PDB file of C-alpha atoms in Angstrom:
ATOM      1  CA  MET A   1     -10.122 -10.039  29.914  1.00  0.00           C
ATOM      2  CA  SER A   2      -9.536  -9.307  26.224  1.00  0.00           C
ATOM      3  CA  PRO A   3      -7.731  -6.091  25.281  1.00  0.00           C
ATOM      4  CA  ALA A   4      -9.918  -3.160  24.285  1.00  0.00           C
ATOM      5  CA  PRO A   5     -10.382  -2.791  20.519  1.00  0.00           C
ATOM      6  CA  SER A   6      -8.235  -0.252  18.706  1.00  0.00           C
ATOM      7  CA  PRO A   7     -10.444   2.618  17.456  1.00  0.00           C
ATOM      8  CA  ILE A   8      -8.247   3.351  14.447  1.00  0.00           C
ATOM      9  CA  VAL A   9      -8.289  -0.301  13.345  1.00  0.00           C
ATOM     10  CA  ARG A  10     -12.018  -0.561  13.957  1.00  0.00           C
ATOM     11  CA  ARG A  11     -12.501   2.452  11.653  1.00  0.00           C
ATOM     12  CA  ARG A  12     -10.538   0.708   8.926  1.00  0.00           C
ATOM     13  CA  ARG A  13     -12.454  -2.523   9.368  1.00  0.00           C
ATOM     14  CA  LEU A  14     -15.782  -0.664   9.331  1.00  0.00           C
ATOM     15  CA  GLY A  15     -14.729   1.180   6.178  1.00  0.00           C
ATOM     16  CA  THR A  16     -13.813  -2.069   4.444  1.00  0.00           C
ATOM     17  CA  GLU A  17     -17.185  -3.584   5.349  1.00  0.00           C
ATOM     18  CA  LEU A  18     -19.132  -0.508   4.183  1.00  0.00           C
ATOM     19  CA  ARG A  19     -17.302  -0.491   0.854  1.00  0.00           C
ATOM     20  CA  ARG A  20     -18.003  -4.208   0.403  1.00  0.00           C
ATOM     21  CA  LEU A  21     -21.707  -3.686   1.121  1.00  0.00           C
ATOM     22  CA  ARG A  22     -21.948  -0.787  -1.327  1.00  0.00           C
ATOM     23  CA  GLU A  23     -20.249  -2.782  -4.081  1.00  0.00           C
ATOM     24  CA  THR A  24     -22.429  -5.820  -3.350  1.00  0.00           C
ATOM     25  CA  ALA A  25     -25.488  -3.583  -3.683  1.00  0.00           C
ATOM     26  CA  GLY A  26     -24.186  -2.396  -7.065  1.00  0.00           C
ATOM     27  CA  LEU A  27     -24.218   1.276  -6.052  1.00  0.00           C
ATOM     28  CA  THR A  28     -21.803   4.061  -6.893  1.00  0.00           C
ATOM     29  CA  GLY A  29     -20.709   6.625  -4.333  1.00  0.00           C
ATOM     30  CA  ASP A  30     -22.856   9.291  -5.988  1.00  0.00           C
ATOM     31  CA  GLN A  31     -25.922   7.061  -5.851  1.00  0.00           C
ATOM     32  CA  VAL A  32     -25.386   6.413  -2.140  1.00  0.00           C
ATOM     33  CA  ILE A  33     -24.968  10.053  -1.118  1.00  0.00           C
ATOM     34  CA  GLU A  34     -28.066  10.961  -3.117  1.00  0.00           C
ATOM     35  CA  ARG A  35     -30.119   8.378  -1.222  1.00  0.00           C
ATOM     36  CA  VAL A  36     -28.859   9.379   2.238  1.00  0.00           C
ATOM     37  CA  GLY A  37     -28.926  13.106   1.466  1.00  0.00           C
ATOM     38  CA  TRP A  38     -25.256  13.957   2.055  1.00  0.00           C
ATOM     39  CA  ALA A  39     -23.748  17.033   0.444  1.00  0.00           C
ATOM     40  CA  SER A  40     -20.673  15.413  -1.117  1.00  0.00           C
ATOM     41  CA  ALA A  41     -19.020  12.085  -1.804  1.00  0.00           C
ATOM     42  CA  SER A  42     -15.984  13.000   0.319  1.00  0.00           C
ATOM     43  CA  LYS A  43     -17.833  12.050   3.511  1.00  0.00           C
ATOM     44  CA  LEU A  44     -18.506   8.567   2.177  1.00  0.00           C
ATOM     45  CA  SER A  45     -14.928   8.286   0.925  1.00  0.00           C
ATOM     46  CA  ARG A  46     -13.518   9.159   4.368  1.00  0.00           C
ATOM     47  CA  LEU A  47     -15.761   6.566   6.010  1.00  0.00           C
ATOM     48  CA  GLU A  48     -14.837   3.824   3.546  1.00  0.00           C
ATOM     49  CA  ASN A  49     -11.124   4.584   3.903  1.00  0.00           C
ATOM     50  CA  GLY A  50     -11.271   4.687   7.707  1.00  0.00           C
ATOM     51  CA  ARG A  51     -10.061   8.290   7.861  1.00  0.00           C
ATOM     52  CA  SER A  52     -12.821   9.748  10.048  1.00  0.00           C
ATOM     53  CA  ARG A  53     -14.647   8.832  13.234  1.00  0.00           C
ATOM     54  CA  PRO A  54     -18.049   7.478  12.166  1.00  0.00           C
ATOM     55  CA  ALA A  55     -21.244   9.009  13.472  1.00  0.00           C
ATOM     56  CA  LEU A  56     -23.552   6.188  14.493  1.00  0.00           C
ATOM     57  CA  SER A  57     -26.490   7.792  12.669  1.00  0.00           C
ATOM     58  CA  ASP A  58     -24.471   7.900   9.426  1.00  0.00           C
ATOM     59  CA  VAL A  59     -23.649   4.203   9.665  1.00  0.00           C
ATOM     60  CA  GLN A  60     -27.285   3.384  10.391  1.00  0.00           C
ATOM     61  CA  ASP A  61     -28.362   5.356   7.301  1.00  0.00           C
ATOM     62  CA  LEU A  62     -25.887   3.471   5.112  1.00  0.00           C
ATOM     63  CA  LEU A  63     -26.962   0.085   6.450  1.00  0.00           C
ATOM     64  CA  GLU A  64     -30.563   0.964   5.640  1.00  0.00           C
ATOM     65  CA  VAL A  65     -29.609   1.857   2.064  1.00  0.00           C
ATOM     66  CA  TYR A  66     -27.695  -1.425   1.757  1.00  0.00           C
ATOM     67  CA  ALA A  67     -30.638  -3.387   3.256  1.00  0.00           C
ATOM     68  CA  VAL A  68     -28.503  -4.868   6.025  1.00  0.00           C
ATOM     69  CA  ASP A  69     -30.358  -6.270   9.027  1.00  0.00           C
ATOM     70  CA  GLY A  70     -30.169  -8.997  11.644  1.00  0.00           C
ATOM     71  CA  PRO A  71     -26.886 -10.137  13.232  1.00  0.00           C
ATOM     72  CA  GLU A  72     -24.759  -8.504  10.517  1.00  0.00           C
ATOM     73  CA  ARG A  73     -26.304  -5.108  11.238  1.00  0.00           C
ATOM     74  CA  ASP A  74     -25.830  -5.570  14.996  1.00  0.00           C
ATOM     75  CA  GLU A  75     -22.164  -6.460  14.510  1.00  0.00           C
ATOM     76  CA  LEU A  76     -21.479  -3.431  12.292  1.00  0.00           C
ATOM     77  CA  ILE A  77     -23.244  -1.085  14.724  1.00  0.00           C
ATOM     78  CA  ALA A  78     -21.045  -2.469  17.523  1.00  0.00           C
ATOM     79  CA  ILE A  79     -17.925  -1.914  15.400  1.00  0.00           C
ATOM     80  CA  ALA A  80     -19.072   1.639  14.639  1.00  0.00           C
ATOM     81  CA  ARG A  81     -19.423   2.360  18.362  1.00  0.00           C
ATOM     82  CA  GLU A  82     -15.927   1.022  19.045  1.00  0.00           C
ATOM     83  CA  ALA A  83     -14.533   2.986  16.104  1.00  0.00           C
ATOM     84  CA  GLY A  84     -15.636   6.217  17.756  1.00  0.00           C
ATOM     85  CA  ASP A  85     -14.487   5.259  21.254  1.00  0.00           C
ATOM     86  CA  THR A  86     -11.167   6.677  22.469  1.00  0.00           C
ATOM     87  CA  ARG A  87     -11.185   4.215  25.397  1.00  0.00           C
ATOM     88  CA  ALA A  88     -11.371   5.117  29.062  1.00  0.00           C
ATOM     89  CA  TRP A  89      -7.614   5.105  29.622  1.00  0.00           C
ATOM     90  CA  LEU A  90      -7.115   7.542  26.729  1.00  0.00           C
ATOM     91  CA  ARG A  91      -9.724   9.856  28.211  1.00  0.00           C
ATOM     92  CA  SER A  92      -7.625   9.945  31.383  1.00  0.00           C
ATOM     93  CA  TYR A  93      -4.952  11.697  29.311  1.00  0.00           C
ATOM     94  CA  PRO A  94      -7.018  13.838  26.922  1.00  0.00           C
ATOM     95  CA  VAL A  95      -4.199  16.257  26.075  1.00  0.00           C
ATOM     96  CA  MET A  96      -2.231  14.528  23.327  1.00  0.00           C
ATOM     97  CA  THR A  97      -0.818  15.630  20.034  1.00  0.00           C
ATOM     98  CA  GLN A  98      -2.476  14.126  16.981  1.00  0.00           C
ATOM     99  CA  ARG A  99       0.566  11.907  16.383  1.00  0.00           C
ATOM    100  CA  GLN A 100       0.605  10.550  19.944  1.00  0.00           C
ATOM    101  CA  ARG A 101      -3.134   9.903  19.857  1.00  0.00           C
ATOM    102  CA  ALA A 102      -2.795   8.000  16.571  1.00  0.00           C
ATOM    103  CA  TYR A 103      -0.162   5.711  18.067  1.00  0.00           C
ATOM    104  CA  ALA A 104      -2.136   5.290  21.293  1.00  0.00           C
ATOM    105  CA  GLU A 105      -5.177   4.212  19.278  1.00  0.00           C
ATOM    106  CA  LEU A 106      -3.089   1.727  17.297  1.00  0.00           C
ATOM    107  CA  GLU A 107      -1.650   0.269  20.483  1.00  0.00           C
ATOM    108  CA  ALA A 108      -5.082  -0.139  22.087  1.00  0.00           C
ATOM    109  CA  GLY A 109      -6.292  -3.704  21.669  1.00  0.00           C
ATOM    110  CA  CYS A 110      -2.976  -4.968  20.302  1.00  0.00           C
ATOM    111  CA  ALA A 111      -2.102  -8.606  20.821  1.00  0.00           C
ATOM    112  CA  ASP A 112       1.340  -8.318  19.213  1.00  0.00           C
ATOM    113  CA  ILE A 113       3.675  -5.368  18.548  1.00  0.00           C
ATOM    114  CA  SER A 114       6.960  -5.638  16.615  1.00  0.00           C
ATOM    115  CA  GLU A 115       9.201  -2.561  16.365  1.00  0.00           C
ATOM    116  CA  TYR A 116      12.455  -1.790  14.581  1.00  0.00           C
ATOM    117  CA  ALA A 117      14.261   1.280  15.937  1.00  0.00           C
ATOM    118  CA  PRO A 118      17.444   2.285  14.077  1.00  0.00           C
ATOM    119  CA  VAL A 119      18.074   5.643  15.762  1.00  0.00           C
ATOM    120  CA  ILE A 120      15.796   6.277  18.772  1.00  0.00           C
ATOM    121  CA  VAL A 121      14.516   4.086  21.605  1.00  0.00           C
ATOM    122  CA  PRO A 122      10.809   3.391  20.880  1.00  0.00           C
ATOM    123  CA  GLY A 123       8.285   5.482  22.793  1.00  0.00           C
ATOM    124  CA  LEU A 124       6.937   2.448  24.659  1.00  0.00           C
ATOM    125  CA  LEU A 125      10.407   1.875  26.163  1.00  0.00           C
ATOM    126  CA  GLN A 126      11.493   5.440  26.946  1.00  0.00           C
ATOM    127  CA  THR A 127      12.154   6.885  30.398  1.00  0.00           C
ATOM    128  CA  PRO A 128      10.576  10.283  31.159  1.00  0.00           C
ATOM    129  CA  GLU A 129      14.009  11.929  30.927  1.00  0.00           C
ATOM    130  CA  TYR A 130      14.815  10.337  27.567  1.00  0.00           C
ATOM    131  CA  ALA A 131      11.349  11.202  26.232  1.00  0.00           C
ATOM    132  CA  ARG A 132      11.827  14.809  27.357  1.00  0.00           C
ATOM    133  CA  VAL A 133      15.127  15.050  25.448  1.00  0.00           C
ATOM    134  CA  ARG A 134      13.494  13.650  22.315  1.00  0.00           C
ATOM    135  CA  ILE A 135      10.483  15.994  22.524  1.00  0.00           C
ATOM    136  CA  VAL A 136      12.433  19.162  23.335  1.00  0.00           C
ATOM    137  CA  SER A 137      15.122  18.519  20.708  1.00  0.00           C
ATOM    138  CA  ALA A 138      12.436  18.132  18.011  1.00  0.00           C
ATOM    139  CA  ARG A 139      10.610  21.345  18.947  1.00  0.00           C
ATOM    140  CA  PRO A 140      12.346  23.579  16.358  1.00  0.00           C
ATOM    141  CA  LEU A 141      11.126  21.232  13.600  1.00  0.00           C
ATOM    142  CA  ALA A 142       7.593  20.683  14.912  1.00  0.00           C
ATOM    143  CA  GLY A 143       4.867  21.775  12.517  1.00  0.00           C
ATOM    144  CA  ASP A 144       1.671  23.392  13.724  1.00  0.00           C
ATOM    145  CA  HIS A 145      -1.452  21.228  13.642  1.00  0.00           C
ATOM    146  CA  PRO A 146      -4.705  23.173  14.066  1.00  0.00           C
ATOM    147  CA  ASP A 147      -6.363  20.284  15.915  1.00  0.00           C
ATOM    148  CA  ASP A 148      -3.562  19.706  18.422  1.00  0.00           C
ATOM    149  CA  PRO A 149      -4.710  20.577  21.960  1.00  0.00           C
ATOM    150  CA  VAL A 150      -1.110  20.555  23.256  1.00  0.00           C
ATOM    151  CA  ASN A 151       0.784  23.810  23.706  1.00  0.00           C
ATOM    152  CA  PRO A 152       3.875  23.395  21.492  1.00  0.00           C
ATOM    153  CA  ASP A 153       6.028  24.480  24.455  1.00  0.00           C
ATOM    154  CA  ASP A 154       4.439  22.054  26.949  1.00  0.00           C
ATOM    155  CA  ALA A 155       6.903  19.172  26.880  1.00  0.00           C
ATOM    156  CA  GLU A 156       5.753  17.820  30.248  1.00  0.00           C
ATOM    157  CA  THR A 157       2.249  17.169  28.950  1.00  0.00           C
ATOM    158  CA  GLU A 158       3.648  15.147  26.061  1.00  0.00           C
ATOM    159  CA  VAL A 159       5.976  13.245  28.384  1.00  0.00           C
ATOM    160  CA  ALA A 160       3.039  12.336  30.651  1.00  0.00           C
ATOM    161  CA  ALA A 161       1.011  11.153  27.662  1.00  0.00           C
ATOM    162  CA  ARG A 162       3.888   8.993  26.432  1.00  0.00           C
ATOM    163  CA  MET A 163       4.307   7.436  29.870  1.00  0.00           C
ATOM    164  CA  ALA A 164       0.558   6.697  29.949  1.00  0.00           C
ATOM    165  CA  ARG A 165       0.861   4.774  26.682  1.00  0.00           C
ATOM    166  CA  GLN A 166       3.479   2.495  28.246  1.00  0.00           C
ATOM    167  CA  SER A 167       1.000   1.057  30.741  1.00  0.00           C
ATOM    168  CA  LEU A 168      -0.207  -1.491  28.187  1.00  0.00           C
ATOM    169  CA  LEU A 169       3.094  -3.435  28.418  1.00  0.00           C
ATOM    170  CA  SER A 170       2.502  -4.260  32.084  1.00  0.00           C
ATOM    171  CA  ARG A 171      -1.287  -4.371  32.228  1.00  0.00           C
ATOM    172  CA  GLY A 172      -2.570  -7.335  34.163  1.00  0.00           C
ATOM    173  CA  ASP A 173      -5.256  -8.408  31.703  1.00  0.00           C
ATOM    174  CA  ASP A 174      -3.417 -10.112  28.855  1.00  0.00           C
ATOM    175  CA  PRO A 175      -0.679  -7.612  27.874  1.00  0.00           C
ATOM    176  CA  PRO A 176       0.498  -7.652  24.251  1.00  0.00           C
ATOM    177  CA  ARG A 177       3.557  -9.573  23.157  1.00  0.00           C
ATOM    178  CA  TYR A 178       6.179  -6.922  22.419  1.00  0.00           C
ATOM    179  CA  VAL A 179       9.354  -7.527  20.398  1.00  0.00           C
ATOM    180  CA  ALA A 180      11.793  -4.720  19.614  1.00  0.00           C
ATOM    181  CA  VAL A 181      14.972  -4.723  17.534  1.00  0.00           C
ATOM    182  CA  LEU A 182      17.151  -1.735  18.412  1.00  0.00           C
ATOM    183  CA  GLU A 183      20.307  -0.690  16.616  1.00  0.00           C
ATOM    184  CA  GLU A 184      23.106  -0.469  19.188  1.00  0.00           C
ATOM    185  CA  PRO A 185      24.079   3.104  18.158  1.00  0.00           C
ATOM    186  CA  ALA A 186      20.587   4.190  19.305  1.00  0.00           C
ATOM    187  CA  LEU A 187      21.804   3.528  22.855  1.00  0.00           C
ATOM    188  CA  THR A 188      25.094   5.414  22.629  1.00  0.00           C
ATOM    189  CA  GLY A 189      26.369   8.976  23.045  1.00  0.00           C
ATOM    190  CA  ARG A 190      24.674  10.863  20.225  1.00  0.00           C
ATOM    191  CA  SER A 191      21.157  10.207  21.479  1.00  0.00           C
ATOM    192  CA  GLY A 192      21.334  12.045  24.820  1.00  0.00           C
ATOM    193  CA  PRO A 193      23.336  13.232  27.844  1.00  0.00           C
ATOM    194  CA  PRO A 194      25.285  10.493  29.693  1.00  0.00           C
ATOM    195  CA  ASP A 195      23.057  10.472  32.787  1.00  0.00           C
ATOM    196  CA  VAL A 196      19.909  10.222  30.644  1.00  0.00           C
ATOM    197  CA  LEU A 197      21.346   7.345  28.601  1.00  0.00           C
ATOM    198  CA  ARG A 198      22.498   5.508  31.738  1.00  0.00           C
ATOM    199  CA  ALA A 199      18.999   5.703  33.213  1.00  0.00           C
ATOM    200  CA  GLN A 200      17.517   4.619  29.879  1.00  0.00           C
ATOM    201  CA  LEU A 201      19.767   1.551  29.750  1.00  0.00           C
ATOM    202  CA  GLN A 202      18.810   0.622  33.306  1.00  0.00           C
ATOM    203  CA  HIS A 203      15.149   0.975  32.376  1.00  0.00           C
ATOM    204  CA  LEU A 204      15.616  -1.335  29.385  1.00  0.00           C
ATOM    205  CA  ARG A 205      17.031  -3.977  31.729  1.00  0.00           C
ATOM    206  CA  ARG A 206      13.919  -3.759  33.881  1.00  0.00           C
ATOM    207  CA  VAL A 207      11.494  -3.826  30.955  1.00  0.00           C
ATOM    208  CA  ALA A 208      13.301  -6.804  29.413  1.00  0.00           C
ATOM    209  CA  ALA A 209      12.411  -8.793  32.540  1.00  0.00           C
ATOM    210  CA  LEU A 210       8.696  -8.622  31.685  1.00  0.00           C
ATOM    211  CA  PRO A 211       7.535 -12.022  30.383  1.00  0.00           C
ATOM    212  CA  ASN A 212       5.807 -10.491  27.351  1.00  0.00           C
ATOM    213  CA  VAL A 213       8.751  -8.297  26.276  1.00  0.00           C
ATOM    214  CA  THR A 214      11.677  -9.354  24.061  1.00  0.00           C
ATOM    215  CA  LEU A 215      14.549  -6.969  23.273  1.00  0.00           C
ATOM    216  CA  ARG A 216      17.168  -7.657  20.619  1.00  0.00           C
ATOM    217  CA  LEU A 217      20.119  -5.416  19.789  1.00  0.00           C
ATOM    218  CA  LEU A 218      21.567  -5.170  16.293  1.00  0.00           C
ATOM    219  CA  PRO A 219      25.344  -4.556  16.233  1.00  0.00           C
ATOM    220  CA  PRO A 220      26.758  -2.133  13.622  1.00  0.00           C
ATOM    221  CA  SER A 221      28.727  -5.008  12.070  1.00  0.00           C
ATOM    222  CA  ALA A 222      25.741  -7.345  11.725  1.00  0.00           C
ATOM    223  CA  VAL A 223      24.841  -8.403   8.189  1.00  0.00           C
ATOM    224  CA  VAL A 224      21.088  -8.430   7.545  1.00  0.00           C
ATOM    225  CA  ALA A 225      19.938 -10.773   4.763  1.00  0.00           C
ATOM    226  CA  ASP A 226      22.913 -10.414   2.426  1.00  0.00           C
ATOM    227  CA  TRP A 227      23.457  -6.712   3.201  1.00  0.00           C
ATOM    228  CA  TYR A 228      19.840  -5.590   3.210  1.00  0.00           C
ATOM    229  CA  LEU A 229      19.404  -2.103   4.739  1.00  0.00           C
ATOM    230  CA  PRO A 230      15.941  -1.038   5.978  1.00  0.00           C
ATOM    231  CA  GLU A 231      15.292   2.543   4.926  1.00  0.00           C
ATOM    232  CA  THR A 232      13.489   3.584   8.124  1.00  0.00           C
ATOM    233  CA  GLY A 233      12.135   2.388  11.435  1.00  0.00           C
ATOM    234  CA  PHE A 234       8.688   0.812  11.562  1.00  0.00           C
ATOM    235  CA  SER A 235       6.156  -0.814  13.885  1.00  0.00           C
ATOM    236  CA  ILE A 236       3.874  -3.765  13.102  1.00  0.00           C
ATOM    237  CA  TYR A 237       0.591  -4.138  15.014  1.00  0.00           C
ATOM    238  CA  ARG A 238      -1.531  -7.275  15.192  1.00  0.00           C
ATOM    239  CA  PHE A 239      -4.815  -7.335  17.071  1.00  0.00           C
ATOM    240  CA  ALA A 240      -6.797  -9.615  19.335  1.00  0.00           C
ATOM    241  CA  GLU A 241      -9.757  -9.673  16.944  1.00  0.00           C
ATOM    242  CA  PRO A 242      -8.651 -11.848  13.993  1.00  0.00           C
ATOM    243  CA  GLU A 243     -10.824  -9.895  11.548  1.00  0.00           C
ATOM    244  CA  ASP A 244      -9.250  -6.557  12.491  1.00  0.00           C
ATOM    245  CA  PRO A 245      -6.598  -5.769   9.856  1.00  0.00           C
ATOM    246  CA  SER A 246      -2.972  -5.791  10.967  1.00  0.00           C
ATOM    247  CA  ALA A 247      -1.111  -2.544  10.365  1.00  0.00           C
ATOM    248  CA  VAL A 248       2.405  -1.234   9.853  1.00  0.00           C
ATOM    249  CA  ALA A 249       3.233   2.316  10.941  1.00  0.00           C
ATOM    250  CA  ILE A 250       6.172   4.227   9.475  1.00  0.00           C
ATOM    251  CA  GLU A 251       7.159   7.377  11.347  1.00  0.00           C
ATOM    252  CA  ALA A 252       8.638  10.272   9.367  1.00  0.00           C
ATOM    253  CA  LEU A 253       9.619  13.840  10.199  1.00  0.00           C
ATOM    254  CA  ASP A 254       6.393  15.542   9.130  1.00  0.00           C
ATOM    255  CA  ALA A 255       3.836  12.749   8.812  1.00  0.00           C
ATOM    256  CA  ASP A 256       3.213   9.140   9.771  1.00  0.00           C
ATOM    257  CA  VAL A 257       1.993   6.474   7.368  1.00  0.00           C
ATOM    258  CA  VAL A 258      -0.238   3.603   8.493  1.00  0.00           C
ATOM    259  CA  ILE A 259      -0.653   0.760   5.982  1.00  0.00           C
ATOM    260  CA  THR A 260      -2.994  -2.228   6.220  1.00  0.00           C
ATOM    261  CA  ASP A 261      -2.367  -3.705   2.756  1.00  0.00           C
ATOM    262  CA  GLU A 262      -1.536  -7.395   3.257  1.00  0.00           C
ATOM    263  CA  ALA A 263       1.197  -7.504   0.615  1.00  0.00           C
ATOM    264  CA  VAL A 264       3.014  -4.561   2.210  1.00  0.00           C
ATOM    265  CA  LEU A 265       2.591  -6.095   5.672  1.00  0.00           C
ATOM    266  CA  ASP A 266       4.081  -9.362   4.438  1.00  0.00           C
ATOM    267  CA  ARG A 267       7.187  -7.527   3.196  1.00  0.00           C
ATOM    268  CA  TYR A 268       7.682  -5.665   6.469  1.00  0.00           C
ATOM    269  CA  THR A 269       7.133  -8.896   8.405  1.00  0.00           C
ATOM    270  CA  GLN A 270       9.850 -10.550   6.309  1.00  0.00           C
ATOM    271  CA  VAL A 271      12.230  -7.664   6.975  1.00  0.00           C
ATOM    272  CA  PHE A 272      11.552  -7.882  10.713  1.00  0.00           C
ATOM    273  CA  GLU A 273      12.352 -11.599  10.638  1.00  0.00           C
ATOM    274  CA  TRP A 274      15.665 -10.814   8.902  1.00  0.00           C
ATOM    275  CA  LEU A 275      16.461  -8.217  11.559  1.00  0.00           C
ATOM    276  CA  CYS A 276      15.707 -10.659  14.384  1.00  0.00           C
ATOM    277  CA  ALA A 277      17.895 -13.310  12.765  1.00  0.00           C
ATOM    278  CA  ALA A 278      20.844 -10.903  12.461  1.00  0.00           C
ATOM    279  CA  ALA A 279      20.450  -9.366  15.931  1.00  0.00           C
ATOM    280  CA  ARG A 280      21.853 -10.601  19.215  1.00  0.00           C
ATOM    281  CA  SER A 281      19.739 -13.070  21.156  1.00  0.00           C
ATOM    282  CA  PRO A 282      17.656 -11.643  24.024  1.00  0.00           C
ATOM    283  CA  GLU A 283      20.214 -13.039  26.497  1.00  0.00           C
ATOM    284  CA  GLU A 284      23.179 -11.544  24.625  1.00  0.00           C
ATOM    285  CA  SER A 285      21.320  -8.251  24.284  1.00  0.00           C
ATOM    286  CA  LEU A 286      20.759  -8.099  28.042  1.00  0.00           C
ATOM    287  CA  GLU A 287      24.477  -8.797  28.588  1.00  0.00           C
ATOM    288  CA  TRP A 288      25.347  -5.932  26.224  1.00  0.00           C
ATOM    289  CA  ILE A 289      23.022  -3.547  28.081  1.00  0.00           C
ATOM    290  CA  THR A 290      24.443  -4.639  31.447  1.00  0.00           C
ATOM    291  CA  GLU A 291      27.985  -4.055  30.181  1.00  0.00           C
ATOM    292  CA  ALA A 292      26.975  -0.637  28.837  1.00  0.00           C
ATOM    293  CA  VAL A 293      25.551   0.369  32.226  1.00  0.00           C
ATOM    294  CA  TRP A 294      28.731  -0.858  33.959  1.00  0.00           C
ATOM    295  CA  SER A 295      30.909   1.037  31.490  1.00  0.00           C
ATOM    296  CA  SER A 296      28.902   4.221  31.993  1.00  0.00           C
ATOM    297  CA  GLY A 297      30.110   4.376  35.581  1.00  0.00           C
ATOM    298  CA  ARG A 298      27.326   2.858  37.669  1.00  0.00           C
ATOM    299  CA  ARG A 299      26.773  -0.816  38.423  1.00  0.00           C
ATOM    300  CA  PRO A 300      23.200  -1.973  37.615  1.00  0.00           C
ATOM    301  CA  ALA A 301      21.121  -1.556  40.771  1.00  0.00           C
ATOM    302  CA  ALA A 302      18.993  -4.635  40.015  1.00  0.00           C
ATOM    303  CA  ASP A 303      21.955  -6.964  39.389  1.00  0.00           C
ATOM    304  CA  GLY A 304      23.278  -7.496  42.911  1.00  0.00           C
ATOM    305  CA  ARG A 305      26.357  -9.380  41.657  1.00  0.00           C
ATOM    306  CA  GLY A 306      29.939  -8.205  41.742  1.00  0.00           C
ATOM    307  CA  GLY A 307      32.468  -8.264  38.949  1.00  0.00           C
ATOM    308  CA  ARG A 308      32.567  -6.926  35.443  1.00  0.00           C
ATOM    309  CA  PRO A 309      30.169  -8.716  33.061  1.00  0.00           C
ATOM    310  CA  PRO A 310      31.823 -10.282  30.010  1.00  0.00           C
ATOM    311  CA  ALA A 311      31.353  -8.642  26.627  1.00  0.00           C
ATOM    312  CA  PRO A 312      28.779 -10.548  24.571  1.00  0.00           C
ATOM    313  CA  ALA A 313      30.001 -12.576  21.637  1.00  0.00           C
ATOM    314  CA  GLN A 314      29.227 -11.402  18.128  1.00  0.00           C
ATOM    315  CA  ARG A 315      26.923 -13.566  16.038  1.00  0.00           C
ATOM    316  CA  ARG A 316      26.108 -13.271  12.380  1.00  0.00           C
ATOM    317  CA  ARG A 317      23.328 -14.925  10.467  1.00  0.00           C
ATOM    318  CA  ARG A 318      22.651 -14.369   6.822  1.00  0.00           C
ATOM    319  CA  PRO A 319      19.219 -15.558   5.715  1.00  0.00           C
ATOM    320  CA  ARG A 320      18.841 -15.129   1.980  1.00  0.00           C
ATOM    321  CA  PRO A 321      16.000 -12.788   0.962  1.00  0.00           C
ATOM    322  CA  ASP A 322      13.390 -13.753  -1.584  1.00  0.00           C
ATOM    323  CA  ASP A 323      13.341 -10.234  -2.988  1.00  0.00           C
ATOM    324  CA  ASP A 324      15.339  -7.037  -2.696  1.00  0.00           C
ATOM    325  CA  GLY A 325      13.270  -5.376   0.008  1.00  0.00           C
ATOM    326  CA  ILE A 326      10.517  -2.922   0.572  1.00  0.00           C
TER     327      ILE A 326
END
């Protein structure tokens, strides 16, 4: 079974198609809103930029103005329906912050996810205890969002929502390929209490055993593409539908940025390739995690072998960049 389409990506694809149809028809935004009877051009702008959930009646009105019929109309109506669908599994966890819902919608329908995490273990890999530490520690800096249904003090609801998102990595029907590059300091003392970090490391060992998951650790001494330094963490999403635009998400303190521009995506893809080349291999990364669990005072429960694991060897690769970064 194919993964369910991502609503947020469907909105962007629908917006691109509606803009193309308007331009092909030789109409300005003002001319369109006059014909459909809308009060302002901002509604059309939000639809064309994929920033709002489309009402099916609005899309039907626009397709009539653009004289679209037949199979093309049927396809766009189907995309519009998917663009407004939060998916059944999301409806099982309706209480989400706006930021969590945005990421959940991006992850829906993904065929391939690539993440670079310099400071924090990615949400799709977190244990409930680690997620709770992250959520509670960020509370003093959390801004109010009028549309958020989550009580700002209800950490458990956010933890449950984050755990629900993780189900896509182990779903039986064609799970996405997931590759993560984590900086090694993200797994050390500053990021949480010792017992929480130990459990998180053990969880990473289990997740790394999934056939669709690849984990790579980046040592502090690793040289990335002649000393290139990524400015922030990022996630790249590619989708099962080839015509759905790929996206890169950049998480910041107060707002997240989602970009579908192909040139920007190409640059982030290049950076991710540099990071993978400089990082430990998946096998060496698993050895490092196993050693870290051993050193933290508890032998890995899933290992079953005695003796102290050897420290992984350091590797360095220095692919030369074509440009100086993002």
